[in-house]
Short mmCIF file of C-alpha atoms in Angstrom, two decimals:
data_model
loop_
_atom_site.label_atom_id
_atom_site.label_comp_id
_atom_site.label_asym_id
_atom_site.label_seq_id
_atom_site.Cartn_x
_atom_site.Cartn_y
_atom_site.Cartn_z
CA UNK A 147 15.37 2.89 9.53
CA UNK A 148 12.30 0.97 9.41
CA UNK A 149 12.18 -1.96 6.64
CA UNK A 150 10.14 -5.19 6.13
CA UNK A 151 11.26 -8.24 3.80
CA UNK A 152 9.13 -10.95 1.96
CA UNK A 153 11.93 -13.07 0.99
CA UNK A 154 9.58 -15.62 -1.14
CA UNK A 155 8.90 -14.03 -4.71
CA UNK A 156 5.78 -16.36 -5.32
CA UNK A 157 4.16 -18.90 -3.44
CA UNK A 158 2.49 -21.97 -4.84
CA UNK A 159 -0.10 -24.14 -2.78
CA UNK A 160 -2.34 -26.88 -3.56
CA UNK A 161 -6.48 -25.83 -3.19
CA UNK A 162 -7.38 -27.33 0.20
CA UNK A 163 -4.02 -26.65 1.59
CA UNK A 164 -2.51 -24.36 4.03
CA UNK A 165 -0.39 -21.65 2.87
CA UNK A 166 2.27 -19.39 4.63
CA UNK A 167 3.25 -16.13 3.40
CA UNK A 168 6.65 -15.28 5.28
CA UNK A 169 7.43 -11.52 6.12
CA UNK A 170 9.88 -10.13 8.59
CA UNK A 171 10.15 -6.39 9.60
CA UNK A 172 13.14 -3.95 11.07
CA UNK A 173 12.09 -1.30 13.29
CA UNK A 174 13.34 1.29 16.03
CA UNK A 175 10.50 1.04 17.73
CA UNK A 176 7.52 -0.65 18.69
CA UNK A 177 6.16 -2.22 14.90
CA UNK A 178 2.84 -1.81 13.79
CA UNK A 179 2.40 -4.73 11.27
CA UNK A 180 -0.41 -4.67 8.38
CA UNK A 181 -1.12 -7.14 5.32
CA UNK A 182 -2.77 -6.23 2.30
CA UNK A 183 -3.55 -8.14 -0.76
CA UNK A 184 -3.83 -6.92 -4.50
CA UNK A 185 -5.58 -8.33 -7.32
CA UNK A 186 -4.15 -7.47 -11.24
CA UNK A 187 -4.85 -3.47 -11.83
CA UNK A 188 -6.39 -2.58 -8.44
CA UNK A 189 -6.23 -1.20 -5.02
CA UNK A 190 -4.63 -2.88 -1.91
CA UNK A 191 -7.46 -3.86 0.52
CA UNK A 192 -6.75 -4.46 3.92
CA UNK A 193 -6.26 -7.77 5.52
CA UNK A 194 -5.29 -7.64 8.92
CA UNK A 195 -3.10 -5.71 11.49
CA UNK A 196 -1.06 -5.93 14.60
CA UNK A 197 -0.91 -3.59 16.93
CA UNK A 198 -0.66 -4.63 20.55
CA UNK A 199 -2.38 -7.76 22.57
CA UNK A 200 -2.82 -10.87 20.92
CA UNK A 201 0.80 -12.43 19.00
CA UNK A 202 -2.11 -14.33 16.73
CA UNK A 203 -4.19 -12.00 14.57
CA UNK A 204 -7.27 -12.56 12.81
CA UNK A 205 -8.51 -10.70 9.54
CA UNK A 206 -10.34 -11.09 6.60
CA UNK A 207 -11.51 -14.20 4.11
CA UNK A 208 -10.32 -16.50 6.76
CA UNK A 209 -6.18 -15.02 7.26
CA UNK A 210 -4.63 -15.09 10.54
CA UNK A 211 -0.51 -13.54 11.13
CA UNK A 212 1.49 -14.31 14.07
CA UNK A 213 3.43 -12.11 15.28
CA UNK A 214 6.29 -12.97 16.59
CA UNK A 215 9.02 -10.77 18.63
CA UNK A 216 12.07 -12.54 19.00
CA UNK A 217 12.15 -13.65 15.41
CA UNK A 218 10.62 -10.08 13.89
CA UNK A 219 8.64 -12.13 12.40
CA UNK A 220 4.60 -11.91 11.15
CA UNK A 221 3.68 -14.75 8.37
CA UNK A 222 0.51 -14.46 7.15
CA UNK A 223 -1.72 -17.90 7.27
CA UNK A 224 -4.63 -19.15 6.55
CA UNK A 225 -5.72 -22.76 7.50
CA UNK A 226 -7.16 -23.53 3.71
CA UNK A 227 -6.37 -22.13 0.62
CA UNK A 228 -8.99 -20.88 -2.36
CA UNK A 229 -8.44 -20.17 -5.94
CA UNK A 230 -9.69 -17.22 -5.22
CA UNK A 231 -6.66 -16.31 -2.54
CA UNK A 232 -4.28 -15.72 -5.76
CA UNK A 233 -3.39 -12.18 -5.54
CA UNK A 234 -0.19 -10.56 -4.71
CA UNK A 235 0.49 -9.86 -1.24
CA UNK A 236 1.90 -7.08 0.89
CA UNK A 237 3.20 -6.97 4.15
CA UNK A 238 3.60 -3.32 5.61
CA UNK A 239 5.35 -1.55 8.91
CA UNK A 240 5.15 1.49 10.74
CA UNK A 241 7.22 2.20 13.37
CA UNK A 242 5.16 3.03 16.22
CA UNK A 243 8.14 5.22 17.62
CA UNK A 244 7.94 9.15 18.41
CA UNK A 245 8.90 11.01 14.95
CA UNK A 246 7.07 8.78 13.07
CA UNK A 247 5.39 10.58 10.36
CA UNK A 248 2.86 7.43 10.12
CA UNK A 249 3.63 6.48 6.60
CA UNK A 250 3.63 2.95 5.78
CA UNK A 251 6.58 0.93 4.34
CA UNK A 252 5.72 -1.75 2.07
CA UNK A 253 7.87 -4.90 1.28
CA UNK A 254 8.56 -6.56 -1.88
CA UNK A 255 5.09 -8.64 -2.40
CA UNK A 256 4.77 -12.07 -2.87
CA UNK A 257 2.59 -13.66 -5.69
CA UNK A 258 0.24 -16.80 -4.08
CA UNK A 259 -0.98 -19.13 -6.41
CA UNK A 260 -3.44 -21.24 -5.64
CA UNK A 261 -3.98 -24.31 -8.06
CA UNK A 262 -7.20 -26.55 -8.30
CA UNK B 1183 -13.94 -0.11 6.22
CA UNK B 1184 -13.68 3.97 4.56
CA UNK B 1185 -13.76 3.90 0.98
CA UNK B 1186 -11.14 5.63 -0.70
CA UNK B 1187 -11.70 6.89 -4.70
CA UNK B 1188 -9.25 7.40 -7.35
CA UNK B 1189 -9.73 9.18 -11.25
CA UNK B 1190 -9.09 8.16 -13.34
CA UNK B 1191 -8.67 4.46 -13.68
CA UNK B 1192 -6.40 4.78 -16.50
CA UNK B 1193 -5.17 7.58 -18.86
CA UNK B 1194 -3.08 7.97 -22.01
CA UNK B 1195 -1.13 11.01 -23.04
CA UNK B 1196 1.45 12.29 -25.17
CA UNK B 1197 5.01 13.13 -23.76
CA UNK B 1198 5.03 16.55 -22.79
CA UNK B 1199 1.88 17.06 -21.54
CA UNK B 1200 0.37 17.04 -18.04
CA UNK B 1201 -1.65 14.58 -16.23
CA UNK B 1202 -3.71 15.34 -12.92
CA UNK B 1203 -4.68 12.12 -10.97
CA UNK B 1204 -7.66 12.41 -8.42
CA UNK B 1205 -8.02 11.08 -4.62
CA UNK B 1206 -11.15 11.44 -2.68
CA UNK B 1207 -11.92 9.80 0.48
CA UNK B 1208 -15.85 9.30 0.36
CA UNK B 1209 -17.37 8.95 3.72
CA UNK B 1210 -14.69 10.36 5.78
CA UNK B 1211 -12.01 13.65 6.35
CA UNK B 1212 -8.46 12.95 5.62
CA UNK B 1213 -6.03 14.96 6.86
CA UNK B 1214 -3.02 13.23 5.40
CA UNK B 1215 -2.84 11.08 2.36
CA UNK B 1216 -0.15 9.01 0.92
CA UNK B 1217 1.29 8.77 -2.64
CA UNK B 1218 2.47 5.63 -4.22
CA UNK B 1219 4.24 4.69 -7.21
CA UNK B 1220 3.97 0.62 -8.52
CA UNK B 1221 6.41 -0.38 -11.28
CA UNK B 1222 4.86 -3.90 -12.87
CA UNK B 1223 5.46 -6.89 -10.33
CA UNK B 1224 7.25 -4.62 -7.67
CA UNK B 1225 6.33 -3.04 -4.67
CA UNK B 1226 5.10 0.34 -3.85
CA UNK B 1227 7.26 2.81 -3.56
CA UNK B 1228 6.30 5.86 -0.86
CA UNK B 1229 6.40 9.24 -3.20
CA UNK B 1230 5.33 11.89 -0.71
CA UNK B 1231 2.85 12.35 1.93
CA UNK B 1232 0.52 14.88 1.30
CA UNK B 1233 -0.66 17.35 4.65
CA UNK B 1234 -4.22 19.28 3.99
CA UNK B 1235 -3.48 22.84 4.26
CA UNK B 1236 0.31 22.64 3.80
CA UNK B 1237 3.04 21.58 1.62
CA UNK B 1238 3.33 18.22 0.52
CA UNK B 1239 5.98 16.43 2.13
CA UNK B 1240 8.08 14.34 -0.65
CA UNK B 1241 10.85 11.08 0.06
CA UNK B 1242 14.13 11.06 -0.88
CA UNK B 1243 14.87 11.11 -4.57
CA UNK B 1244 10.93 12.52 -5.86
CA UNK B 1245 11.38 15.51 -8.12
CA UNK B 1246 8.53 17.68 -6.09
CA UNK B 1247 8.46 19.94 -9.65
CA UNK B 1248 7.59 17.19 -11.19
CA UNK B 1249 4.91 15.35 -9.11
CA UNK B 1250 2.97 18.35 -7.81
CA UNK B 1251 0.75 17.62 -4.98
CA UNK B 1252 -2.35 19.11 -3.90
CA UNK B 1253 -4.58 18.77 -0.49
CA UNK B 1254 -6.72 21.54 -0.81
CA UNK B 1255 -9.46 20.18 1.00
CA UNK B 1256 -9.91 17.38 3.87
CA UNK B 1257 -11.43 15.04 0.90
CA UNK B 1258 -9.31 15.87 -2.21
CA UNK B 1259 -5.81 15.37 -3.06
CA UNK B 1260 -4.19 15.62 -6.23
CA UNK B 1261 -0.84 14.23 -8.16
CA UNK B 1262 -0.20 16.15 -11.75
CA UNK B 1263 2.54 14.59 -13.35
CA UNK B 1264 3.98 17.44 -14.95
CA UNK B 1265 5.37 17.53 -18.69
CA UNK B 1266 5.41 13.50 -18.69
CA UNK B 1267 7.44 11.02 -20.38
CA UNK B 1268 7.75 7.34 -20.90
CA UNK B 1269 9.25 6.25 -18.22
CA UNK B 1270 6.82 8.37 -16.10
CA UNK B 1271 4.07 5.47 -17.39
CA UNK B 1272 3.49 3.40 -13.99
CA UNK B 1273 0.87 2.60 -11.55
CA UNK B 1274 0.15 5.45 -9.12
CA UNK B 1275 -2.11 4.39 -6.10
CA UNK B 1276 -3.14 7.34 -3.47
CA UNK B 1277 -4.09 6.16 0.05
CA UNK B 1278 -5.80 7.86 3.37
CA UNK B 1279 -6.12 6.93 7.07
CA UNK B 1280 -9.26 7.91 9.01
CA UNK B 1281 -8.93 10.93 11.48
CA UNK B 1282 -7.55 9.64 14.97
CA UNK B 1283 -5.81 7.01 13.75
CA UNK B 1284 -2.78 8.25 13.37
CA UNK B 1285 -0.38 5.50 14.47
CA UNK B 1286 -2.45 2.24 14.72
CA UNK B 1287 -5.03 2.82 11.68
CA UNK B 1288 -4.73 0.70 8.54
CA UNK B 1289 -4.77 3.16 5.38
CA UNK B 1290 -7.23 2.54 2.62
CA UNK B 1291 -6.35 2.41 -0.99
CA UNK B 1292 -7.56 4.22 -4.17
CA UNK B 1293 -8.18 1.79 -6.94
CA UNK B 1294 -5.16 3.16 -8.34
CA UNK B 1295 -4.07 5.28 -12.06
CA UNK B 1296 -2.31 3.73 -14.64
CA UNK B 1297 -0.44 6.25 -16.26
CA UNK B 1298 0.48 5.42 -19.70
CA UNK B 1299 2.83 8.02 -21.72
CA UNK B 1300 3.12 7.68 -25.48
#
């Protein structure tokens, strides 16, 4: 069974600062690895994804993820941090296997806050 | 990216009665659409996958009498939670994934419905 873990609840990083958002995923198959970030009362909106190619992956308002095999591993970064990056974020897999039904399985979230 | 719509926003109601929770997607077809369920600070839970055309598919442990899902068209799906009650009150969030991009495509999110049951 496919399964992804986010084992930091929240995440607290000076303005200016880098910030890591640790996720690691479980899967039969080949993983196909997405982030998404949610502000209070809305929507998920798409950050990045990983597909094939490139083990570093760039999205959007400046995050990268690097995906990494050995360690299932794919941390969301991003070089500088903004007020405006606190949000609570999702990691997501899909196992790219044969049966899949192409639903997407979410882990826990983590809450970043970013402090002036 | 597509844009993905979801109505309403919010909505009270009285135990007992039902509630019918809209997803379009706007500027393209979906053939499948995805369900989910957000309890306060937690993740989202996968309810059921909803097929255009066909029966809903539902996971393990969804009450499919309950939650009735409808994909009558390549644009519209519906949720009606059925004779609600308190602890029916949660976040429900519908999703879609452009045509052809079955595997590989990132799925884009409905503002979400926050179901409140009195």
């Amino acid at each position: 069974a496919q399964s992804v873990a986010q084992p930091e609840d929240q995440v607290n990083v000076a303005e200016g600062n880098p910030l890591t958002v640790k996720c690691t995923y479980s899967v039969s198959g080949n993983p196909y690895l997405f982030w998404y970030v949610q502000y209070p009362n809305r929507g998920l909106q798409f950050l990045l994804k990983y597909i094939t190619g490139d083990n570093l992956v760039k999205g959007s308002y400046g995050f990268e993820a690097e995906f990494n095999k050995s360690q299932t591993s794919f941390h969301l970064k991003k070089p500088s941090a903004l007020v405006s990056d606190s949000a609570l974020y999702f990691c997501a897999v899909r196992d790219g296997g044969s049966g899949n039904t192409g639903k997407l399985i979410f882990g826990q979230g983590t809450t970043l806050q970013v402090k002036p | 990216g597509a844009v993905v719509s979801q109505h309403p926003s919010r909505v009270i109601c009285k135990s007992g009665t039902s509630v019918k929770i809209e997803c379009r997607s706007l500027d393209f077809q979906a053939t499948t659409m995805f369900w989910y369920r957000q309890f306060p600070k937690q993740s989202l839970m996968l309810m059921a996958t909803s097929n255009e055309g066909s029966k809903a598919t539902y996971e393990q442990g969804v009450e499919k009498d309950k939650f009735l899902i409808n994909h009558a068209s390549l644009t519209l799906s519906t949720l009606t939670v059925t004779s609600a009650h308190p602890e029916d009150s949660s976040f429900y969030i519908c999703s879609a994934r452009e045509p052809g991009a079955f595997n590989t495509g990132e799925l884009f999110f409905g503002e979400g419905s926050r179901l409140t049951v009195l």
